[in-house]
Amino acid sequence: MGTHRQAHITSVNGTETSALEIGDRGLSYGDGIFETMRVTKGKVPLLGYHLARFLDGAERLKLGSVRSLKKRFQDQVKLALNQLQGEAILKIIMTRGHGGRGYVPPAKPDPSLILQAYDYPEWPRSYFVKGIDLVRCAHRLSSQPSLAGIKHLNRLDQVLASAELGKATEGLMCDQHGRYIEGTKSNLLVFLPGRVLTPHISDCGVKGTLRAFLLDQQSKLGLSVEEGEVDDEVIENASGLAMINSVFGVWPVKSLGGKKLAQDGNVRAINAFLNAQLGFNLPV
């Protein structure tokens, strides 16, 4: 299992510190958003996608001027990249800050921006080559279309589902109707004849940046990647499954709920594409 080492950059509103005021609404109510980004060769390969999702979340939660928050985000990324070398993980958290009466948000938010940087996790090579063990989680994602897609700070669904993993690497989560939506920390790819299917993210779930990239770049990739409904029948007819996110890339699934699965050959093609287009260093 990949593990994070001690953070070597931690700042709050541009000041090096790990202290956060007790009245911050991010701590009190999960009132904010975050982005976790891979750094490689001095760049964030999917920076434009991360920024777009960050701003979408800021706008939906009404965290302040999108123009101002965009500049703060970009300034913090630039500052961090000037200090980081090699592979790293960069996390930016934006909370609404302080103020308001109870749940009622302040009329003029004063957002707090927290930046953390970690060494890149050492994932086992077998995850990329042989695949991972995946389990179905009993805990289901909460239905809330107004929050679907963004990375808001309330991750309790993922926390409760992750407690079910046991020895499995990742868990597959459903919506309230039993349709498969995503992993606890990743998006799902289902390989079918002539196409790759990824679940709709409209009622719940996170629109991953790597997921968005593959949807946008499918013509260059040479694979048809589309959104659709994924249920047990779709899974049964698949030639393979994979879990993806912008940090680790692509992990094929070698078993689901203890049942062995074949690995679709297109996983290697996707890894090679990410290496060429984004500077990833994935086994192919």
XYZ file of N, CA and C in Angstrom:
852
model
N 0.841 -1.184 0.000
C 0.000 0.000 0.000
C 0.878 1.237 0.000
N 0.562 2.217 -0.867
C 1.325 3.447 -0.901
C 1.112 4.240 0.373
N 2.161 4.866 0.866
C 2.054 5.653 2.079
C 2.662 7.020 1.858
N 2.052 8.045 2.484
C 2.592 9.391 2.422
C 3.661 9.562 3.492
N 4.742 10.211 3.150
C 5.737 10.559 4.153
C 5.346 11.902 4.765
N 6.164 12.380 5.673
C 5.877 13.629 6.356
C 5.810 14.788 5.355
N 4.853 15.684 5.560
C 4.718 16.852 4.684
C 5.974 17.706 4.777
N 6.485 18.175 3.621
C 7.645 19.045 3.666
C 7.328 20.462 3.232
N 6.066 20.755 2.909
C 5.584 22.124 2.774
C 4.200 22.157 3.407
N 3.982 23.044 4.343
C 2.659 23.268 4.908
C 2.500 24.760 5.159
N 1.492 25.371 4.551
C 1.266 26.796 4.748
C -0.222 27.082 4.808
N -0.567 28.148 5.536
C -1.937 28.630 5.618
C -1.933 30.091 5.216
N -2.648 30.410 4.152
C -2.693 31.767 3.616
C -1.298 32.342 3.364
N -0.426 31.479 2.849
C 0.903 31.916 2.435
C 1.948 31.932 3.533
N 1.564 31.639 4.776
C 2.500 31.628 5.890
C 2.819 30.189 6.271
N 4.098 29.880 6.417
C 4.490 28.521 6.787
C 4.033 28.211 8.203
N 3.035 27.362 8.298
C 2.486 26.956 9.588
C 1.559 25.775 9.369
N 1.335 24.995 10.405
C 0.355 23.912 10.342
C -0.843 24.223 11.232
N -0.875 25.453 11.790
C -1.950 25.846 12.702
C -3.145 26.393 11.927
N -4.327 25.970 12.335
C -5.576 26.455 11.748
C -6.482 26.892 12.882
N -7.070 28.093 12.778
C -7.913 28.603 13.855
C -9.110 27.688 14.086
N -9.457 27.512 15.346
C -10.478 26.556 15.730
C -11.846 26.902 15.147
N -12.077 28.176 14.853
C -13.370 28.602 14.325
C -13.494 28.499 12.816
N -12.501 27.937 12.150
C -12.560 27.849 10.693
C -13.737 26.964 10.265
N -14.506 27.423 9.288
C -15.707 26.704 8.874
C -15.385 25.376 8.167
N -14.165 25.259 7.654
C -13.773 23.978 7.073
C -13.727 22.896 8.130
N -13.239 23.246 9.325
C -13.186 22.310 10.441
C -14.568 22.099 11.053
N -15.328 23.175 11.196
C -16.633 23.097 11.854
C -17.687 22.386 11.011
N -17.689 22.655 9.681
C -18.785 22.181 8.845
C -18.349 21.484 7.556
N -17.049 21.319 7.341
C -16.606 20.792 6.050
C -16.927 21.763 4.933
N -16.900 23.050 5.251
C -17.344 24.103 4.332
C -16.173 24.553 3.461
N -15.926 23.806 2.386
C -14.820 24.156 1.502
C -14.577 23.080 0.463
N -13.491 23.230 -0.251
C -13.131 22.334 -1.360
C -11.639 22.033 -1.292
N -11.210 21.033 -2.071
C -9.775 20.735 -2.115
C -9.412 20.082 -3.441
N -8.147 20.117 -3.754
C -7.576 19.439 -4.923
C -6.292 18.748 -4.497
N -6.112 17.509 -4.939
C -4.880 16.760 -4.706
C -4.238 16.485 -6.050
N -3.004 16.940 -6.234
C -2.378 16.953 -7.558
C -1.027 16.245 -7.567
N -0.759 15.589 -8.664
C 0.535 14.947 -8.856
C 1.516 15.960 -9.451
N 2.709 15.997 -8.884
C 3.783 16.835 -9.418
C 4.841 15.932 -10.029
N 5.189 16.168 -11.265
C 6.239 15.397 -11.908
C 7.036 16.312 -12.828
N 8.352 16.224 -12.736
C 9.260 17.037 -13.556
C 8.961 18.534 -13.431
N 8.633 18.942 -12.212
C 8.407 20.354 -11.944
C 7.089 20.904 -12.432
N 6.162 20.025 -12.806
C 4.871 20.481 -13.322
C 3.739 19.652 -12.718
N 2.539 20.224 -12.761
C 1.319 19.476 -12.450
C 0.698 19.126 -13.797
N 0.773 17.860 -14.215
C 0.350 17.500 -15.571
C -1.090 17.859 -15.921
N -1.992 17.789 -14.960
C -3.410 18.054 -15.220
C -3.867 19.341 -14.547
N -2.979 20.322 -14.478
C -3.250 21.549 -13.732
C -4.516 22.255 -14.210
N -4.706 22.352 -15.525
C -5.887 23.032 -16.043
C -7.177 22.375 -15.590
N -7.182 21.054 -15.521
C -8.371 20.320 -15.082
C -8.605 20.517 -13.580
N -7.531 20.506 -12.807
C -7.666 20.735 -11.366
C -8.192 22.147 -11.092
N -7.660 23.125 -11.799
C -8.098 24.502 -11.601
C -9.568 24.657 -11.974
N -9.985 24.050 -13.086
C -11.379 24.149 -13.526
C -12.325 23.553 -12.485
N -11.975 22.387 -11.930
C -12.840 21.766 -10.921
C -12.842 22.585 -9.628
N -11.683 23.114 -9.258
C -11.567 23.965 -8.072
C -12.485 25.180 -8.201
N -12.455 25.826 -9.340
C -13.275 27.025 -9.550
C -14.755 26.680 -9.637
N -15.064 25.526 -10.208
C -16.460 25.073 -10.234
C -16.969 24.891 -8.814
N -16.161 24.262 -7.967
C -16.555 24.078 -6.579
C -16.685 25.402 -5.846
N -15.748 26.331 -6.086
C -15.791 27.641 -5.433
C -17.043 28.409 -5.831
N -17.405 28.288 -7.099
C -18.591 28.990 -7.582
C -19.869 28.376 -7.016
N -19.929 27.041 -6.989
C -21.137 26.388 -6.476
C -21.335 26.638 -4.983
N -20.238 26.671 -4.230
C -20.334 26.926 -2.792
C -20.320 28.412 -2.457
N -20.133 29.250 -3.493
C -20.112 30.708 -3.307
C -19.044 31.117 -2.281
N -17.814 30.670 -2.560
C -16.702 30.938 -1.644
C -16.043 32.295 -1.865
N -16.441 33.018 -2.896
C -15.860 34.330 -3.143
C -15.658 34.588 -4.618
N -14.947 35.640 -4.929
C -14.675 36.028 -6.310
C -13.871 34.948 -7.014
N -14.438 34.405 -8.086
C -13.734 33.356 -8.826
C -12.407 33.876 -9.360
N -12.393 35.099 -9.821
C -11.158 35.695 -10.352
C -10.073 35.757 -9.283
N -10.460 36.185 -8.071
C -9.493 36.286 -6.976
C -9.015 34.904 -6.537
N -9.937 33.954 -6.442
C -9.568 32.612 -6.000
C -8.702 31.901 -7.029
N -8.939 32.184 -8.293
C -8.103 31.611 -9.357
C -6.660 32.065 -9.189
N -6.480 33.364 -8.937
C -5.116 33.892 -8.768
C -4.451 33.302 -7.528
N -5.189 33.176 -6.444
C -4.609 32.605 -5.225
C -4.187 31.159 -5.450
N -5.028 30.406 -6.138
C -4.701 29.011 -6.454
C -3.428 28.945 -7.298
N -3.388 29.726 -8.364
C -2.235 29.700 -9.273
C -0.960 30.160 -8.567
N -1.073 31.170 -7.712
C 0.104 31.664 -6.990
C 0.659 30.599 -6.049
N -0.225 29.874 -5.371
C 0.225 28.851 -4.435
C 0.865 27.668 -5.163
N 0.299 27.288 -6.291
C 0.907 26.209 -7.079
C 2.296 26.623 -7.556
N 2.411 27.835 -8.063
C 3.700 28.330 -8.548
C 4.728 28.355 -7.427
N 4.312 28.819 -6.253
C 5.211 28.874 -5.102
C 5.693 27.483 -4.722
N 4.771 26.528 -4.701
C 5.134 25.164 -4.321
C 6.068 24.530 -5.341
N 5.785 24.721 -6.631
C 6.609 24.111 -7.678
C 8.031 24.653 -7.667
N 8.207 25.874 -7.205
C 9.551 26.449 -7.106
C 10.375 25.780 -6.006
N 9.677 25.089 -5.078
C 10.366 24.455 -3.960
C 10.469 22.935 -4.091
N 9.643 22.354 -4.942
C 9.580 20.899 -5.043
C 10.503 20.369 -6.132
N 11.061 19.208 -5.878
C 11.886 18.530 -6.861
C 11.430 17.086 -6.981
N 11.490 16.549 -8.193
C 11.099 15.156 -8.395
C 9.605 14.961 -8.297
N 9.199 13.730 -7.951
C 7.782 13.381 -7.836
C 7.261 13.805 -6.466
N 6.075 14.395 -6.449
C 5.496 14.854 -5.190
C 3.979 14.912 -5.315
N 3.329 15.083 -4.180
C 1.886 15.289 -4.123
C 1.640 16.676 -3.552
N 0.813 17.442 -4.233
C 0.477 18.800 -3.809
C -1.013 18.872 -3.515
N -1.364 19.341 -2.333
C -2.771 19.445 -1.945
C -3.100 20.880 -1.575
N -4.179 21.392 -2.142
C -4.664 22.724 -1.825
C -6.078 22.606 -1.279
N -6.291 23.163 -0.091
C -7.597 23.181 0.554
C -8.062 24.628 0.662
N -9.292 24.886 0.267
C -9.875 26.214 0.419
C -11.122 26.092 1.285
N -11.125 26.779 2.435
C -12.317 26.810 3.283
C -12.958 28.195 3.178
N -14.192 28.299 3.658
C -14.862 29.597 3.633
C -14.254 30.574 4.630
N -13.441 30.067 5.529
C -12.833 30.920 6.544
C -13.693 30.974 7.786
N -13.836 32.144 8.380
C -14.578 32.305 9.623
C -15.851 33.108 9.374
N -16.700 33.119 10.387
C -17.848 34.011 10.342
C -19.160 33.318 10.061
N -20.204 34.092 10.155
C -21.540 33.556 9.986
C -22.098 33.089 11.318
N -23.413 32.957 11.385
C -24.076 32.511 12.611
C -24.486 31.057 12.448
N -23.796 30.167 13.161
C -24.079 28.756 12.993
C -23.776 28.327 11.570
N -24.739 27.644 10.957
C -24.546 27.181 9.589
C -24.602 28.324 8.576
N -25.254 29.434 8.936
C -25.440 30.536 7.985
C -24.078 31.110 7.600
N -23.721 31.098 6.322
C -22.405 31.608 5.918
C -22.350 33.124 5.978
N -21.167 33.687 6.157
C -21.035 35.144 6.178
C -21.396 35.742 4.820
N -21.897 36.967 4.836
C -22.284 37.632 3.591
C -21.086 37.816 2.671
N -19.919 38.080 3.263
C -18.686 38.240 2.488
C -17.649 37.250 3.025
N -17.473 36.134 2.359
C -16.513 35.130 2.855
C -15.073 35.630 2.783
N -14.272 35.148 3.711
C -12.838 35.454 3.735
C -12.108 34.113 3.703
N -11.970 33.506 2.515
C -11.486 32.126 2.405
C -10.072 31.935 2.951
N -9.882 30.786 3.585
C -8.553 30.359 4.014
C -8.020 29.362 2.996
N -6.754 29.498 2.627
C -6.131 28.592 1.675
C -4.988 27.848 2.364
N -5.090 26.547 2.366
C -4.088 25.690 3.003
C -3.365 24.904 1.917
N -2.055 24.902 1.961
C -1.242 24.184 0.985
C -0.370 23.173 1.700
N -0.351 21.947 1.178
C 0.515 20.904 1.714
C 1.200 20.188 0.563
N 2.445 19.804 0.768
C 3.177 19.021 -0.223
C 3.826 17.833 0.459
N 3.722 16.667 -0.190
C 4.249 15.415 0.338
C 5.133 14.735 -0.704
N 5.986 13.845 -0.235
C 6.691 12.972 -1.161
C 5.673 12.063 -1.851
N 5.988 11.663 -3.061
C 5.081 10.793 -3.803
C 5.025 9.412 -3.161
N 3.823 8.817 -3.006
C 3.712 7.484 -2.391
C 4.433 6.419 -3.212
N 4.962 5.431 -2.537
C 5.655 4.326 -3.203
C 4.667 3.184 -3.436
N 3.899 3.265 -4.523
C 2.929 2.215 -4.832
C 3.651 0.962 -5.321
N 3.197 -0.210 -4.917
C 3.808 -1.450 -5.429
C 3.668 -1.549 -6.948
N 4.700 -1.991 -7.607
C 4.667 -2.155 -9.063
C 3.570 -3.139 -9.489
N 3.269 -4.089 -8.619
C 2.252 -5.093 -8.946
C 0.874 -4.474 -9.162
N 0.596 -3.339 -8.514
C -0.691 -2.672 -8.721
C -0.888 -2.295 -10.187
N 0.196 -1.889 -10.837
C 0.126 -1.428 -12.219
C 0.212 -2.580 -13.220
N 0.936 -3.620 -12.866
C 1.196 -4.723 -13.796
C 0.183 -5.855 -13.633
N 0.053 -6.360 -12.411
C -0.851 -7.486 -12.164
C -2.267 -7.028 -11.817
N -2.387 -5.836 -11.238
C -3.693 -5.314 -10.877
C -3.949 -5.332 -9.380
N -5.106 -4.824 -8.994
C -5.469 -4.706 -7.582
C -6.713 -5.540 -7.268
N -6.901 -5.792 -5.989
C -8.116 -6.446 -5.508
C -9.140 -5.361 -5.169
N -10.333 -5.514 -5.714
C -11.407 -4.542 -5.544
C -12.570 -5.214 -4.820
N -13.202 -4.487 -3.897
C -14.380 -5.020 -3.204
C -15.563 -4.074 -3.417
N -16.762 -4.623 -3.330
C -17.977 -3.810 -3.373
C -18.257 -3.305 -1.959
N -18.428 -2.011 -1.814
C -18.698 -1.430 -0.502
C -20.206 -1.403 -0.244
N -20.593 -1.778 0.962
C -22.005 -1.747 1.333
C -22.486 -0.306 1.512
N -21.605 0.555 2.030
C -21.991 1.957 2.212
C -22.155 2.623 0.854
N -23.270 3.332 0.686
C -23.564 3.965 -0.598
C -23.363 5.478 -0.546
N -23.056 6.039 -1.699
C -22.848 7.475 -1.806
C -24.142 8.238 -1.563
N -24.036 9.353 -0.875
C -25.196 10.201 -0.631
C -25.616 10.905 -1.920
N -26.909 11.019 -2.111
C -27.445 11.666 -3.313
C -27.538 13.171 -3.097
N -26.814 13.958 -3.917
C -26.881 15.413 -3.829
C -26.357 16.024 -5.129
N -27.239 16.206 -6.123
C -26.809 16.723 -7.430
C -26.076 18.065 -7.372
N -26.440 18.924 -6.410
C -25.803 20.242 -6.352
C -24.343 20.170 -5.930
N -23.930 19.037 -5.357
C -22.532 18.858 -4.952
C -21.795 17.823 -5.794
N -22.530 17.133 -6.665
C -21.911 16.073 -7.464
C -20.819 16.639 -8.365
N -19.708 15.927 -8.450
C -18.614 16.302 -9.343
C -17.471 17.003 -8.665
N -17.764 17.886 -7.691
C -16.706 18.677 -7.063
C -16.076 17.916 -5.899
N -14.915 18.399 -5.444
C -14.237 17.785 -4.297
C -14.455 18.681 -3.082
N -15.646 18.566 -2.487
C -15.926 19.310 -1.270
C -15.299 18.577 -0.082
N -15.227 19.253 1.046
C -14.487 18.716 2.188
C -15.217 17.621 2.958
N -16.495 17.414 2.679
C -17.214 16.351 3.378
C -16.975 15.027 2.659
N -16.083 14.218 3.200
C -15.720 12.927 2.612
C -16.154 11.760 3.507
N -17.217 11.955 4.300
C -17.632 10.909 5.227
C -18.091 9.644 4.513
N -18.710 9.779 3.338
C -19.086 8.576 2.579
C -17.850 7.740 2.271
N -16.781 8.419 1.853
C -15.550 7.713 1.509
C -14.861 7.141 2.752
N -14.956 7.850 3.863
C -14.368 7.365 5.111
C -15.056 6.076 5.552
N -16.381 6.074 5.544
C -17.122 4.899 5.992
C -16.932 3.722 5.040
N -16.898 4.002 3.739
C -16.684 2.929 2.763
C -15.271 2.366 2.879
N -14.286 3.205 3.127
C -12.902 2.751 3.236
C -12.694 1.827 4.430
N -13.536 1.965 5.444
C -13.435 1.081 6.607
C -13.812 -0.352 6.250
N -14.414 -0.557 5.078
C -14.829 -1.890 4.646
C -13.773 -2.608 3.801
N -12.691 -1.945 3.472
C -11.752 -2.496 2.492
C -11.055 -3.769 2.953
N -10.751 -3.876 4.229
C -9.992 -5.038 4.679
C -8.634 -5.063 4.000
N -8.290 -6.180 3.334
C -7.006 -6.292 2.644
C -7.072 -5.821 1.194
N -8.248 -5.442 0.726
C -8.387 -4.971 -0.652
C -7.745 -3.600 -0.807
N -7.308 -3.288 -2.019
C -6.656 -2.008 -2.290
C -7.659 -0.880 -2.443
N -8.816 -1.191 -3.016
C -9.792 -0.153 -3.313
C -11.204 -0.742 -3.207
N -12.174 0.148 -3.003
C -13.562 -0.272 -2.891
C -14.421 0.401 -3.933
N -15.393 -0.324 -4.450
C -16.308 0.180 -5.468
C -17.594 0.637 -4.792
N -18.000 1.879 -5.052
C -19.147 2.474 -4.379
C -20.319 2.669 -5.335
N -21.516 2.480 -4.810
C -22.757 2.646 -5.583
C -23.495 3.904 -5.134
N -24.448 4.342 -5.978
C -25.362 5.395 -5.554
C -26.514 4.764 -4.779
N -27.513 5.547 -4.423
C -28.620 5.043 -3.621
C -29.500 4.052 -4.372
N -29.343 3.974 -5.693
C -30.119 3.039 -6.511
C -29.337 1.776 -6.861
N -28.116 1.647 -6.335
C -27.322 0.454 -6.577
C -26.509 0.481 -7.855
N -26.409 1.633 -8.497
C -25.585 1.758 -9.706
C -24.159 2.112 -9.300
N -23.179 1.492 -9.964
C -21.780 1.758 -9.643
C -21.383 3.151 -10.123
N -20.696 3.891 -9.229
C -20.330 5.278 -9.525
C -18.824 5.496 -9.543
N -18.105 5.006 -8.537
C -16.678 5.305 -8.409
C -16.065 4.447 -7.320
N -14.745 4.575 -7.172
C -14.050 3.967 -6.053
C -14.022 4.933 -4.886
N -13.471 4.497 -3.751
C -13.381 5.391 -2.599
C -12.436 6.552 -2.863
N -11.467 6.346 -3.770
C -10.502 7.399 -4.080
C -10.178 7.458 -5.570
N -11.043 6.900 -6.391
C -10.725 6.800 -7.817
C -11.998 6.695 -8.647
N -11.838 6.835 -9.945
C -12.942 6.629 -10.881
C -12.816 5.260 -11.535
N -13.911 4.795 -12.091
C -13.997 3.458 -12.663
C -13.997 3.500 -14.185
N -13.214 2.601 -14.809
C -13.275 2.356 -16.247
C -13.742 0.922 -16.462
N -14.717 0.752 -17.341
C -15.230 -0.570 -17.685
C -14.942 -0.813 -19.166
N -14.192 -1.848 -19.469
C -13.815 -2.142 -20.849
C -14.856 -3.078 -21.477
N -15.490 -2.588 -22.531
C -16.516 -3.322 -23.265
C -16.102 -3.412 -24.722
N -16.723 -4.298 -25.514
C -16.358 -4.394 -26.934
C -16.466 -3.047 -27.655
N -15.331 -2.545 -28.130
C -15.313 -1.323 -28.922
C -15.409 -0.023 -28.157
N -15.452 -0.077 -26.849
C -15.582 1.169 -26.094
C -15.158 0.981 -24.640
N -14.911 2.124 -23.993
C -14.611 2.155 -22.570
C -15.694 2.994 -21.902
N -16.306 2.446 -20.880
C -17.417 3.116 -20.201
C -16.977 3.583 -18.826
N -17.384 4.803 -18.460
C -17.161 5.308 -17.112
C -18.491 5.841 -16.598
N -18.828 5.605 -15.340
C -20.153 5.977 -14.841
C -20.449 7.476 -14.923
N -21.736 7.792 -15.151
C -22.192 9.173 -15.075
C -21.921 9.733 -13.686
N -21.520 11.007 -13.618
C -21.371 11.697 -12.336
C -22.343 12.877 -12.377
N -23.571 12.648 -11.965
C -24.574 13.710 -12.014
C -25.349 13.833 -10.709
N -25.487 12.739 -9.974
C -26.237 12.741 -8.727
C -25.312 12.665 -7.513
N -24.147 12.061 -7.706
C -23.165 11.908 -6.637
C -21.834 11.524 -7.265
N -20.779 11.548 -6.455
C -19.461 11.178 -6.961
C -18.618 12.375 -7.354
N -17.366 12.102 -7.686
C -16.390 13.138 -8.044
C -15.986 12.981 -9.508
N -15.975 14.083 -10.229
C -15.493 14.075 -11.609
C -13.973 14.189 -11.583
N -13.316 13.045 -11.631
C -11.860 13.023 -11.559
C -11.220 13.738 -12.730
N -10.062 14.337 -12.480
C -9.385 15.086 -13.544
C -8.809 14.161 -14.613
N -8.315 12.983 -14.214
C -7.812 12.041 -15.216
C -8.975 11.489 -16.036
N -10.098 11.254 -15.403
C -11.318 10.836 -16.096
C -11.697 11.872 -17.153
N -11.698 13.151 -16.772
C -12.034 14.225 -17.703
C -11.044 14.274 -18.869
N -9.769 14.076 -18.555
C -8.731 14.096 -19.592
C -8.949 12.988 -20.607
N -9.253 11.779 -20.149
C -9.467 10.661 -21.068
C -10.718 10.872 -21.923
N -11.752 11.456 -21.336
C -12.955 11.768 -22.115
C -12.646 12.787 -23.207
N -11.829 13.780 -22.877
C -11.485 14.830 -23.842
C -10.512 14.348 -24.914
N -9.623 13.431 -24.552
C -8.534 13.042 -25.443
C -8.759 11.685 -26.109
N -9.985 11.193 -26.130
C -10.217 9.845 -26.641
C -9.831 9.673 -28.104
N -9.941 10.725 -28.897
C -9.549 10.588 -30.307
C -8.047 10.366 -30.437
N -7.255 11.069 -29.645
C -5.806 10.864 -29.653
C -5.438 9.514 -29.036
N -6.207 9.128 -28.035
C -5.961 7.856 -27.372
C -6.277 6.682 -28.283
N -7.231 6.881 -29.188
C -7.617 5.812 -30.097
C -8.613 4.842 -29.500
N -9.276 5.271 -28.405
C -10.316 4.461 -27.763
C -11.561 5.311 -27.578
N -12.721 4.705 -27.747
C -13.974 5.397 -27.486
C -14.246 5.356 -25.992
N -14.193 6.528 -25.343
C -14.445 6.631 -23.912
C -15.730 7.430 -23.721
N -16.705 6.841 -23.045
C -17.993 7.507 -22.897
C -18.565 7.289 -21.513
N -19.492 8.167 -21.135
C -20.191 8.056 -19.863
C -21.462 7.234 -20.039
N -21.816 6.494 -19.008
C -23.029 5.692 -19.080
C -23.367 5.083 -17.738
N -24.449 4.328 -17.702
C -24.881 3.669 -16.471
C -24.158 2.333 -16.334
N -23.650 2.070 -15.150
C -22.915 0.820 -14.892
C -23.615 0.059 -13.775
N -24.098 -1.137 -14.109
C -24.725 -2.002 -13.120
C -24.043 -3.370 -13.157
N -24.595 -4.341 -12.439
C -23.981 -5.663 -12.379
C -23.901 -6.323 -13.756
N -24.908 -6.123 -14.585
C -24.906 -6.730 -15.919
C -23.758 -6.183 -16.767
N -23.542 -4.886 -16.697
C -22.441 -4.271 -17.442
C -21.104 -4.821 -16.958
N -20.949 -4.935 -15.648
C -19.709 -5.478 -15.073
C -19.486 -6.914 -15.541
N -20.549 -7.709 -15.561
C -20.448 -9.113 -15.959
C -20.009 -9.260 -17.416
N -20.395 -8.317 -18.263
C -20.070 -8.383 -19.692
C -18.757 -7.691 -20.047
N -18.057 -7.146 -19.057
C -16.818 -6.408 -19.308
C -15.649 -7.350 -19.562
N -14.723 -6.896 -20.386
C -13.489 -7.653 -20.620
C -12.409 -7.272 -19.619
N -12.717 -6.309 -18.774
C -11.784 -5.889 -17.743
C -12.239 -4.605 -17.085
N -11.686 -4.321 -15.901
C -11.971 -3.096 -15.163
C -10.658 -2.421 -14.796
N -10.716 -1.122 -14.581
C -9.552 -0.392 -14.087
C -10.021 0.763 -13.230
N -9.207 1.126 -12.259
C -9.474 2.278 -11.411
C -8.433 3.347 -11.737
N -8.877 4.592 -11.818
C -7.976 5.662 -12.237
C -8.093 6.876 -11.316
N -6.991 7.578 -11.136
C -7.028 8.947 -10.618
C -5.737 9.663 -11.017
N -5.701 10.953 -10.781
C -4.595 11.769 -11.280
C -3.306 11.561 -10.504
N -3.374 10.914 -9.344
C -2.177 10.688 -8.529
C -1.456 9.421 -8.947
N -2.169 8.278 -8.961
C -1.478 7.031 -9.291
C -1.582 6.644 -10.752
N -2.525 7.188 -11.493
C -2.676 6.843 -12.907
C -3.738 5.792 -13.107
N -3.342 4.584 -13.542
C -4.290 3.516 -13.866
C -3.880 2.221 -13.176
N -4.820 1.639 -12.443
C -4.625 0.320 -11.850
C -5.644 -0.639 -12.456
N -5.221 -1.669 -13.168
C -6.181 -2.684 -13.603
C -6.702 -3.444 -12.383
N -7.877 -4.048 -12.523
C -8.484 -4.808 -11.428
C -8.297 -6.298 -11.700
N -7.652 -6.994 -10.770
C -7.426 -8.433 -10.953
C -8.496 -9.286 -10.293
N -9.228 -8.687 -9.334
C -10.335 -9.427 -8.719
C -11.362 -8.445 -8.174
N -12.618 -8.859 -8.220
C -13.716 -8.073 -7.668
C -14.498 -8.963 -6.715
N -14.462 -8.613 -5.439
C -15.154 -9.409 -4.449
C -14.649 -10.835 -4.366
N -13.362 -11.040 -4.651
C -12.759 -12.366 -4.609
C -12.826 -13.121 -5.926
N -13.588 -12.627 -6.892
C -13.692 -13.273 -8.198
C -12.617 -12.727 -9.125
N -11.813 -13.611 -9.685
C -10.732 -13.185 -10.558
C -11.267 -12.592 -11.860
N -10.597 -11.529 -12.314
C -10.972 -10.863 -13.555
C -9.800 -10.846 -14.524
N -10.115 -10.876 -15.804
C -9.083 -10.736 -16.825
C -8.677 -9.268 -16.924
N -7.467 -9.049 -17.405
C -7.002 -7.677 -17.619
C -7.126 -7.325 -19.092
N -7.820 -6.245 -19.377
C -7.976 -5.805 -20.756
C -6.667 -5.207 -21.265
N -6.300 -5.562 -22.489
C -5.041 -5.093 -23.053
C -4.959 -3.589 -23.246
N -6.096 -2.905 -23.246
C -6.085 -1.460 -23.439
C -5.532 -0.703 -22.234
N -5.411 -1.369 -21.093
C -4.814 -0.716 -19.931
C -3.387 -0.291 -20.244
N -2.640 -1.164 -20.889
C -1.254 -0.834 -21.255
C -1.218 0.340 -22.225
N -2.177 0.384 -23.143
C -2.229 1.485 -24.113
C -2.514 2.810 -23.409
N -3.386 2.779 -22.421
C -3.694 3.997 -21.677
C -2.477 4.457 -20.883
N -1.795 3.521 -20.234
C -0.592 3.883 -19.482
C 0.473 4.497 -20.391
N 0.672 3.916 -21.551
C 1.652 4.455 -22.500
C 1.246 5.855 -22.946
N -0.042 6.069 -23.142
C -0.557 7.380 -23.550
C -0.301 8.417 -22.455
N -0.546 8.049 -21.204
C -0.323 8.981 -20.094
C 1.160 9.289 -19.930
N 1.999 8.306 -20.154
C 3.445 8.558 -20.095
C 3.862 9.573 -21.152
N 3.330 9.405 -22.365
C 3.713 10.272 -23.480
C 3.111 11.662 -23.364
N 1.844 11.743 -22.967
C 1.132 13.019 -22.967
C 1.317 13.833 -21.688
N 1.464 13.154 -20.547
C 1.482 13.852 -19.269
C 2.799 13.714 -18.514
N 3.717 12.920 -19.022
C 4.994 12.742 -18.343
C 4.930 11.800 -17.170
N 3.874 10.979 -17.091
C 3.801 9.966 -16.065
C 4.891 8.924 -16.305
N 5.155 8.123 -15.299
C 6.152 7.067 -15.424
C 5.511 5.750 -15.005
N 4.500 5.318 -15.789
C 3.727 4.132 -15.446
C 4.268 2.915 -16.157
N 4.312 1.761 -15.508
C 4.744 0.519 -16.180
C 3.790 0.193 -17.323
N 4.346 -0.238 -18.468
C 3.505 -0.600 -19.613
C 3.867 -1.991 -20.103
